[in-house]
Amino acid sequence: MNYQKIIEKLHHDVNTIPDEGVVASYIPALKKVDSTKFGVSLCTITNECFGEGNFEEKFSIQSISKVFGLTLALKLIGTKLWNRVDVEPSGDPFNSLVQLEFEKGIPRNPLINSGALVVCDVLISELENPKKELLQFVQKLANNKNINYNLEVMQSETKHGFKNAAHVNLMKSFNNINNNVDEVLDLYYHMCSLEMTCLELSNAFLIFANGGKLLHNNEQIITARISKRINATILTCGLYDEAGEFAFRVGLPGKSGVGGGIVAIHPNNYVITVWSPKLNAKGNSFKGMNFLEKFTTETASSIF
Ligand code: GLN
């Protein structure tokens, strides 16, 4: 399979489709991005990487980081996490509060905001220096020390994060948050502000295509069983109320963020990351969805 050639062709094709998306503006710092950016990178478990467009430029990975937090929390406390967070798709937007009260402060899944906030609460309870150790964990997965939080984005979101504050407070009222509310929000906003390139994300996500093992040194970061379950959660919950549409059109586990990134995993094969900042009505990259649909069609590599 000539991945480089296919990626270049589809990048070109998708660039000719009028972009119907809109850049996220509810976090003011995200508005500053050049909305014409469009990058794609694919890495295989045979250790080859390909890319096209702005695939080596850093962008705000936002909710894609929820997968890193989840992985670290599962590594630390294992299945105990599932007493506090469920694994059902929500069918609601990523920041919806509606189900949370009916379901007594137990988030539907770890990939919506409420679930990721519980994950952050776990990290605070388990780690001595959660911000530093989470960052080091991501750097380790990507085999790259040049990954950081963007403090401007973090502060911008802190200033406007009323809804996330509502989530943590509501969960605390149901005894599903053990630490200080502001501390939980602070870790969550740091996590969302992580900046990475498409190439770095594809590398960092390779453990989920490789049975939980790092490619470059064979270190088993999580068991194959946890890796399989994270992929299942990503498939059913990674694109919020568009997870069904993504499985239908793309056919891979995929995780999106409001920075316009989408990472998709083909277990035992490859990871592909697309970045284009303009989002569709469900908060997922317009071009990213289009590109990935064309990519799995052209390469006949949906998991179904
Ligand atoms: N930081 C964003 C928020 O909490 C993440 C949302 C997303 O990427 N879907 O609203």
PDB file of C-alpha atoms in Angstrom, residues 43-274:
ATOM      1  CA  CYS A  43       2.180   5.723  11.329  1.00  0.00           C
ATOM      2  CA  THR A  44       2.160   1.947  11.013  1.00  0.00           C
ATOM      3  CA  ILE A  45       3.085  -0.703  13.572  1.00  0.00           C
ATOM      4  CA  THR A  46       5.895  -1.685  11.203  1.00  0.00           C
ATOM      5  CA  ASN A  47       7.415   1.672  12.150  1.00  0.00           C
ATOM      6  CA  GLU A  48       6.833   3.720   9.031  1.00  0.00           C
ATOM      7  CA  CYS A  49       5.343   7.215   9.102  1.00  0.00           C
ATOM      8  CA  PHE A  50       3.844   9.314   6.328  1.00  0.00           C
ATOM      9  CA  GLY A  51       2.443  12.827   6.210  1.00  0.00           C
ATOM     10  CA  GLU A  52       1.053  15.637   4.116  1.00  0.00           C
ATOM     11  CA  GLY A  53       0.200  19.322   4.625  1.00  0.00           C
ATOM     12  CA  ASN A  54       0.654  20.861   8.090  1.00  0.00           C
ATOM     13  CA  PHE A  55       1.320  17.517   9.786  1.00  0.00           C
ATOM     14  CA  GLU A  56       4.373  18.746  11.695  1.00  0.00           C
ATOM     15  CA  GLU A  57       2.730  21.829  13.229  1.00  0.00           C
ATOM     16  CA  LYS A  58       1.563  21.878  16.829  1.00  0.00           C
ATOM     17  CA  PHE A  59      -2.137  22.356  17.498  1.00  0.00           C
ATOM     18  CA  SER A  60      -4.405  22.241  20.549  1.00  0.00           C
ATOM     19  CA  ILE A  61      -5.323  18.575  20.957  1.00  0.00           C
ATOM     20  CA  GLN A  62      -8.164  19.362  23.423  1.00  0.00           C
ATOM     21  CA  SER A  63     -10.332  16.287  24.044  1.00  0.00           C
ATOM     22  CA  ILE A  64      -7.970  13.926  22.275  1.00  0.00           C
ATOM     23  CA  SER A  65      -5.993  14.206  25.515  1.00  0.00           C
ATOM     24  CA  LYS A  66      -8.851  12.465  27.361  1.00  0.00           C
ATOM     25  CA  VAL A  67      -7.476   9.184  25.998  1.00  0.00           C
ATOM     26  CA  PHE A  68      -4.093   9.850  27.627  1.00  0.00           C
ATOM     27  CA  GLY A  69      -5.708  10.667  30.976  1.00  0.00           C
ATOM     28  CA  LEU A  70      -7.887   7.545  30.767  1.00  0.00           C
ATOM     29  CA  THR A  71      -4.911   5.331  29.916  1.00  0.00           C
ATOM     30  CA  LEU A  72      -2.900   6.624  32.858  1.00  0.00           C
ATOM     31  CA  ALA A  73      -5.857   6.273  35.248  1.00  0.00           C
ATOM     32  CA  LEU A  74      -6.440   2.662  34.139  1.00  0.00           C
ATOM     33  CA  LYS A  75      -2.764   1.946  34.594  1.00  0.00           C
ATOM     34  CA  LEU A  76      -2.965   3.332  38.131  1.00  0.00           C
ATOM     35  CA  ILE A  77      -6.251   1.956  39.493  1.00  0.00           C
ATOM     36  CA  GLY A  78      -7.376  -0.602  36.871  1.00  0.00           C
ATOM     37  CA  THR A  79     -11.007  -1.684  36.724  1.00  0.00           C
ATOM     38  CA  LYS A  80     -11.893   0.253  39.908  1.00  0.00           C
ATOM     39  CA  LEU A  81     -12.305   3.224  37.584  1.00  0.00           C
ATOM     40  CA  TRP A  82     -15.488   1.672  36.198  1.00  0.00           C
ATOM     41  CA  ASN A  83     -17.229   2.066  39.566  1.00  0.00           C
ATOM     42  CA  ARG A  84     -17.110   5.813  38.973  1.00  0.00           C
ATOM     43  CA  VAL A  85     -17.457   6.143  35.178  1.00  0.00           C
ATOM     44  CA  ASP A  86     -19.592   4.096  32.798  1.00  0.00           C
ATOM     45  CA  VAL A  87     -18.717   2.916  29.256  1.00  0.00           C
ATOM     46  CA  GLU A  88     -21.912   3.788  27.388  1.00  0.00           C
ATOM     47  CA  PRO A  89     -22.090   6.245  24.501  1.00  0.00           C
ATOM     48  CA  SER A  90     -23.891   9.365  25.659  1.00  0.00           C
ATOM     49  CA  GLY A  91     -25.655  10.356  22.442  1.00  0.00           C
ATOM     50  CA  ASP A  92     -25.283  13.903  23.772  1.00  0.00           C
ATOM     51  CA  PRO A  93     -22.782  16.715  23.159  1.00  0.00           C
ATOM     52  CA  PHE A  94     -19.401  16.425  24.925  1.00  0.00           C
ATOM     53  CA  ASN A  95     -20.302  19.061  27.528  1.00  0.00           C
ATOM     54  CA  SER A  96     -23.933  18.152  28.157  1.00  0.00           C
ATOM     55  CA  LEU A  97     -25.091  18.124  31.777  1.00  0.00           C
ATOM     56  CA  VAL A  98     -28.465  16.529  31.119  1.00  0.00           C
ATOM     57  CA  GLN A  99     -27.749  12.860  31.894  1.00  0.00           C
ATOM     58  CA  LEU A 100     -25.446  13.573  34.796  1.00  0.00           C
ATOM     59  CA  GLU A 101     -28.159  14.456  37.286  1.00  0.00           C
ATOM     60  CA  PHE A 102     -30.471  11.587  36.309  1.00  0.00           C
ATOM     61  CA  GLU A 103     -27.559   9.180  36.548  1.00  0.00           C
ATOM     62  CA  LYS A 104     -26.479  10.399  39.996  1.00  0.00           C
ATOM     63  CA  GLY A 105     -23.157  11.933  39.074  1.00  0.00           C
ATOM     64  CA  ILE A 106     -21.812   8.873  37.213  1.00  0.00           C
ATOM     65  CA  PRO A 107     -20.616  10.049  33.770  1.00  0.00           C
ATOM     66  CA  ARG A 108     -21.725   7.985  30.783  1.00  0.00           C
ATOM     67  CA  ASN A 109     -18.127   7.425  29.654  1.00  0.00           C
ATOM     68  CA  PRO A 110     -14.567   8.694  30.186  1.00  0.00           C
ATOM     69  CA  LEU A 111     -14.395  10.556  26.867  1.00  0.00           C
ATOM     70  CA  ILE A 112     -17.009  13.217  27.550  1.00  0.00           C
ATOM     71  CA  ASN A 113     -16.100  16.159  29.803  1.00  0.00           C
ATOM     72  CA  SER A 114     -17.689  14.795  32.981  1.00  0.00           C
ATOM     73  CA  GLY A 115     -15.897  11.445  32.556  1.00  0.00           C
ATOM     74  CA  ALA A 116     -12.545  13.111  31.915  1.00  0.00           C
ATOM     75  CA  LEU A 117     -13.049  15.261  35.018  1.00  0.00           C
ATOM     76  CA  VAL A 118     -13.487  12.105  37.138  1.00  0.00           C
ATOM     77  CA  VAL A 119     -10.343  10.709  35.480  1.00  0.00           C
ATOM     78  CA  CYS A 120      -8.496  13.900  36.520  1.00  0.00           C
ATOM     79  CA  ASP A 121      -9.788  13.461  40.077  1.00  0.00           C
ATOM     80  CA  VAL A 122      -8.301   9.927  40.076  1.00  0.00           C
ATOM     81  CA  LEU A 123      -4.946  11.220  38.786  1.00  0.00           C
ATOM     82  CA  ILE A 124      -4.836  13.831  41.554  1.00  0.00           C
ATOM     83  CA  SER A 125      -5.516  11.176  44.206  1.00  0.00           C
ATOM     84  CA  GLU A 126      -2.930   8.760  42.811  1.00  0.00           C
ATOM     85  CA  LEU A 127      -0.036  10.969  41.706  1.00  0.00           C
ATOM     86  CA  GLU A 128       2.324  13.203  43.641  1.00  0.00           C
ATOM     87  CA  ASN A 129       2.617  15.791  40.858  1.00  0.00           C
ATOM     88  CA  PRO A 130      -0.265  15.033  38.467  1.00  0.00           C
ATOM     89  CA  LYS A 131       0.444  17.791  35.881  1.00  0.00           C
ATOM     90  CA  LYS A 132       4.093  16.869  35.592  1.00  0.00           C
ATOM     91  CA  GLU A 133       3.511  13.118  35.591  1.00  0.00           C
ATOM     92  CA  LEU A 134       0.692  13.291  33.029  1.00  0.00           C
ATOM     93  CA  LEU A 135       2.930  15.339  30.727  1.00  0.00           C
ATOM     94  CA  GLN A 136       5.803  12.892  31.183  1.00  0.00           C
ATOM     95  CA  PHE A 137       3.448  10.014  30.390  1.00  0.00           C
ATOM     96  CA  VAL A 138       2.384  11.625  27.095  1.00  0.00           C
ATOM     97  CA  GLN A 139       6.022  12.396  26.248  1.00  0.00           C
ATOM     98  CA  LYS A 140       6.863   8.766  26.894  1.00  0.00           C
ATOM     99  CA  LEU A 141       4.073   7.466  24.638  1.00  0.00           C
ATOM    100  CA  ALA A 142       5.180   9.830  21.873  1.00  0.00           C
ATOM    101  CA  ASN A 143       8.877   9.117  22.565  1.00  0.00           C
ATOM    102  CA  ASN A 144       9.326  12.869  22.374  1.00  0.00           C
ATOM    103  CA  LYS A 145      10.185  15.354  25.132  1.00  0.00           C
ATOM    104  CA  ASN A 146       9.140  18.342  23.021  1.00  0.00           C
ATOM    105  CA  ILE A 147       5.472  18.189  24.092  1.00  0.00           C
ATOM    106  CA  ASN A 148       3.952  20.749  26.432  1.00  0.00           C
ATOM    107  CA  TYR A 149       0.872  22.417  27.825  1.00  0.00           C
ATOM    108  CA  ASN A 150      -0.111  25.729  26.220  1.00  0.00           C
ATOM    109  CA  LEU A 151      -0.661  28.051  29.172  1.00  0.00           C
ATOM    110  CA  GLU A 152      -2.492  30.688  27.140  1.00  0.00           C
ATOM    111  CA  VAL A 153      -5.104  28.138  26.043  1.00  0.00           C
ATOM    112  CA  MET A 154      -5.258  26.739  29.587  1.00  0.00           C
ATOM    113  CA  GLN A 155      -5.902  30.197  31.076  1.00  0.00           C
ATOM    114  CA  SER A 156      -8.410  31.117  28.394  1.00  0.00           C
ATOM    115  CA  GLU A 157     -10.431  27.996  29.110  1.00  0.00           C
ATOM    116  CA  THR A 158     -10.169  28.494  32.880  1.00  0.00           C
ATOM    117  CA  LYS A 159     -11.663  31.953  32.474  1.00  0.00           C
ATOM    118  CA  HIS A 160     -14.604  30.727  30.428  1.00  0.00           C
ATOM    119  CA  GLY A 161     -15.084  27.239  31.878  1.00  0.00           C
ATOM    120  CA  PHE A 162     -18.389  27.755  33.680  1.00  0.00           C
ATOM    121  CA  LYS A 163     -19.926  24.590  32.319  1.00  0.00           C
ATOM    122  CA  ASN A 164     -17.002  22.383  33.276  1.00  0.00           C
ATOM    123  CA  ALA A 165     -17.178  23.909  36.755  1.00  0.00           C
ATOM    124  CA  ALA A 166     -20.875  22.966  36.842  1.00  0.00           C
ATOM    125  CA  HIS A 167     -19.976  19.359  35.938  1.00  0.00           C
ATOM    126  CA  VAL A 168     -17.422  18.977  38.743  1.00  0.00           C
ATOM    127  CA  ASN A 169     -19.652  20.618  41.325  1.00  0.00           C
ATOM    128  CA  LEU A 170     -22.616  18.440  40.381  1.00  0.00           C
ATOM    129  CA  MET A 171     -20.472  15.300  40.592  1.00  0.00           C
ATOM    130  CA  LYS A 172     -19.016  16.428  43.905  1.00  0.00           C
ATOM    131  CA  SER A 173     -22.560  16.759  45.265  1.00  0.00           C
ATOM    132  CA  PHE A 174     -22.992  13.054  44.376  1.00  0.00           C
ATOM    133  CA  ASN A 175     -19.659  12.177  46.073  1.00  0.00           C
ATOM    134  CA  ASN A 176     -18.012  11.254  42.785  1.00  0.00           C
ATOM    135  CA  ILE A 177     -15.223  13.854  43.140  1.00  0.00           C
ATOM    136  CA  ASN A 178     -12.806  13.381  46.047  1.00  0.00           C
ATOM    137  CA  ASN A 179     -10.472  16.340  45.582  1.00  0.00           C
ATOM    138  CA  ASN A 180     -10.824  20.091  45.545  1.00  0.00           C
ATOM    139  CA  VAL A 181     -13.016  21.268  42.633  1.00  0.00           C
ATOM    140  CA  ASP A 182     -10.540  23.927  41.460  1.00  0.00           C
ATOM    141  CA  GLU A 183      -7.669  21.454  41.526  1.00  0.00           C
ATOM    142  CA  VAL A 184      -9.624  19.017  39.350  1.00  0.00           C
ATOM    143  CA  LEU A 185     -10.517  21.771  36.863  1.00  0.00           C
ATOM    144  CA  ASP A 186      -6.911  22.969  36.768  1.00  0.00           C
ATOM    145  CA  LEU A 187      -5.591  19.531  35.827  1.00  0.00           C
ATOM    146  CA  TYR A 188      -8.392  19.073  33.274  1.00  0.00           C
ATOM    147  CA  TYR A 189      -7.637  22.424  31.574  1.00  0.00           C
ATOM    148  CA  HIS A 190      -3.931  21.648  31.490  1.00  0.00           C
ATOM    149  CA  MET A 191      -4.660  18.270  29.917  1.00  0.00           C
ATOM    150  CA  CYS A 192      -6.918  19.849  27.245  1.00  0.00           C
ATOM    151  CA  SER A 193      -4.284  22.487  26.453  1.00  0.00           C
ATOM    152  CA  LEU A 194      -1.666  19.932  25.357  1.00  0.00           C
ATOM    153  CA  GLU A 195      -0.183  20.823  21.985  1.00  0.00           C
ATOM    154  CA  MET A 196       1.015  18.178  19.566  1.00  0.00           C
ATOM    155  CA  THR A 197       1.483  17.663  15.850  1.00  0.00           C
ATOM    156  CA  CYS A 198      -0.356  15.074  13.752  1.00  0.00           C
ATOM    157  CA  LEU A 199       2.857  13.072  13.546  1.00  0.00           C
ATOM    158  CA  GLU A 200       3.360  13.163  17.332  1.00  0.00           C
ATOM    159  CA  LEU A 201      -0.238  12.070  17.938  1.00  0.00           C
ATOM    160  CA  SER A 202       0.005   9.186  15.484  1.00  0.00           C
ATOM    161  CA  ASN A 203       3.152   8.009  17.259  1.00  0.00           C
ATOM    162  CA  ALA A 204       1.686   8.436  20.737  1.00  0.00           C
ATOM    163  CA  PHE A 205      -1.464   6.466  19.838  1.00  0.00           C
ATOM    164  CA  LEU A 206       0.461   3.550  18.310  1.00  0.00           C
ATOM    165  CA  ILE A 207       0.272   1.621  21.604  1.00  0.00           C
ATOM    166  CA  PHE A 208      -3.466   1.165  20.944  1.00  0.00           C
ATOM    167  CA  ALA A 209      -2.687  -0.377  17.554  1.00  0.00           C
ATOM    168  CA  ASN A 210       0.102  -2.454  19.073  1.00  0.00           C
ATOM    169  CA  GLY A 211      -1.573  -4.339  21.955  1.00  0.00           C
ATOM    170  CA  GLY A 212      -0.527  -1.748  24.561  1.00  0.00           C
ATOM    171  CA  LYS A 213       3.204  -1.907  23.752  1.00  0.00           C
ATOM    172  CA  LEU A 214       5.553   0.927  22.792  1.00  0.00           C
ATOM    173  CA  LEU A 215       6.921   0.284  19.335  1.00  0.00           C
ATOM    174  CA  HIS A 216      10.472   1.532  19.784  1.00  0.00           C
ATOM    175  CA  ASN A 217      11.406  -0.516  22.863  1.00  0.00           C
ATOM    176  CA  ASN A 218       8.602  -3.077  23.243  1.00  0.00           C
ATOM    177  CA  GLU A 219       7.708  -1.762  26.727  1.00  0.00           C
ATOM    178  CA  GLN A 220       4.246  -2.963  27.720  1.00  0.00           C
ATOM    179  CA  ILE A 221       2.583   0.289  28.866  1.00  0.00           C
ATOM    180  CA  ILE A 222      -0.852  -1.242  29.426  1.00  0.00           C
ATOM    181  CA  THR A 223      -2.038  -4.818  29.008  1.00  0.00           C
ATOM    182  CA  ALA A 224      -3.441  -5.915  25.649  1.00  0.00           C
ATOM    183  CA  ARG A 225      -6.786  -6.274  27.416  1.00  0.00           C
ATOM    184  CA  ILE A 226      -6.829  -2.643  28.589  1.00  0.00           C
ATOM    185  CA  SER A 227      -5.698  -1.512  25.136  1.00  0.00           C
ATOM    186  CA  LYS A 228      -8.572  -3.458  23.530  1.00  0.00           C
ATOM    187  CA  ARG A 229     -11.056  -1.912  25.944  1.00  0.00           C
ATOM    188  CA  ILE A 230      -9.776   1.621  25.379  1.00  0.00           C
ATOM    189  CA  ASN A 231     -10.247   1.073  21.637  1.00  0.00           C
ATOM    190  CA  ALA A 232     -13.814  -0.126  22.258  1.00  0.00           C
ATOM    191  CA  THR A 233     -14.530   2.993  24.313  1.00  0.00           C
ATOM    192  CA  ILE A 234     -12.965   5.214  21.652  1.00  0.00           C
ATOM    193  CA  LEU A 235     -15.107   3.559  18.968  1.00  0.00           C
ATOM    194  CA  THR A 236     -18.384   3.974  20.835  1.00  0.00           C
ATOM    195  CA  CYS A 237     -17.730   7.309  22.595  1.00  0.00           C
ATOM    196  CA  GLY A 238     -14.812   9.114  20.919  1.00  0.00           C
ATOM    197  CA  LEU A 239     -16.901  11.400  18.707  1.00  0.00           C
ATOM    198  CA  TYR A 240     -19.678  12.096  21.236  1.00  0.00           C
ATOM    199  CA  ASP A 241     -23.079  12.285  19.554  1.00  0.00           C
ATOM    200  CA  GLU A 242     -21.402  11.652  16.205  1.00  0.00           C
ATOM    201  CA  ALA A 243     -19.763   8.355  17.239  1.00  0.00           C
ATOM    202  CA  GLY A 244     -22.361   6.349  15.307  1.00  0.00           C
ATOM    203  CA  GLU A 245     -21.908   8.459  12.181  1.00  0.00           C
ATOM    204  CA  PHE A 246     -18.113   8.099  12.451  1.00  0.00           C
ATOM    205  CA  ALA A 247     -18.337   4.291  12.765  1.00  0.00           C
ATOM    206  CA  PHE A 248     -20.791   4.306   9.853  1.00  0.00           C
ATOM    207  CA  ARG A 249     -18.732   6.503   7.539  1.00  0.00           C
ATOM    208  CA  VAL A 250     -15.141   5.827   8.648  1.00  0.00           C
ATOM    209  CA  GLY A 251     -15.292   2.475  10.436  1.00  0.00           C
ATOM    210  CA  LEU A 252     -12.440   2.952  12.915  1.00  0.00           C
ATOM    211  CA  PRO A 253     -12.181   3.887  16.598  1.00  0.00           C
ATOM    212  CA  GLY A 254     -11.664   7.668  16.504  1.00  0.00           C
ATOM    213  CA  LYS A 255     -11.137  10.464  19.028  1.00  0.00           C
ATOM    214  CA  SER A 256     -11.738  14.101  18.207  1.00  0.00           C
ATOM    215  CA  GLY A 257     -11.041  17.431  19.891  1.00  0.00           C
ATOM    216  CA  VAL A 258     -12.412  20.954  19.417  1.00  0.00           C
ATOM    217  CA  GLY A 259      -8.974  22.037  18.185  1.00  0.00           C
ATOM    218  CA  GLY A 260      -9.920  20.210  14.956  1.00  0.00           C
ATOM    219  CA  GLY A 261      -7.863  17.065  15.409  1.00  0.00           C
ATOM    220  CA  ILE A 262      -9.128  13.508  14.953  1.00  0.00           C
ATOM    221  CA  VAL A 263      -7.028  10.420  15.667  1.00  0.00           C
ATOM    222  CA  ALA A 264      -8.215   7.076  14.286  1.00  0.00           C
ATOM    223  CA  ILE A 265      -6.799   3.660  15.111  1.00  0.00           C
ATOM    224  CA  HIS A 266      -6.723   0.523  13.002  1.00  0.00           C
ATOM    225  CA  PRO A 267      -5.727  -2.121  15.596  1.00  0.00           C
ATOM    226  CA  ASN A 268      -2.664  -4.175  14.580  1.00  0.00           C
ATOM    227  CA  ASN A 269      -2.140  -1.930  11.595  1.00  0.00           C
ATOM    228  CA  TYR A 270      -1.875   1.871  11.818  1.00  0.00           C
ATOM    229  CA  VAL A 271      -2.846   5.162  13.456  1.00  0.00           C
ATOM    230  CA  ILE A 272      -3.911   8.139  11.350  1.00  0.00           C
ATOM    231  CA  THR A 273      -4.289  11.724  12.601  1.00  0.00           C
ATOM    232  CA  VAL A 274      -5.995  14.542  10.727  1.00  0.00           C
TER     233      VAL A 274
END
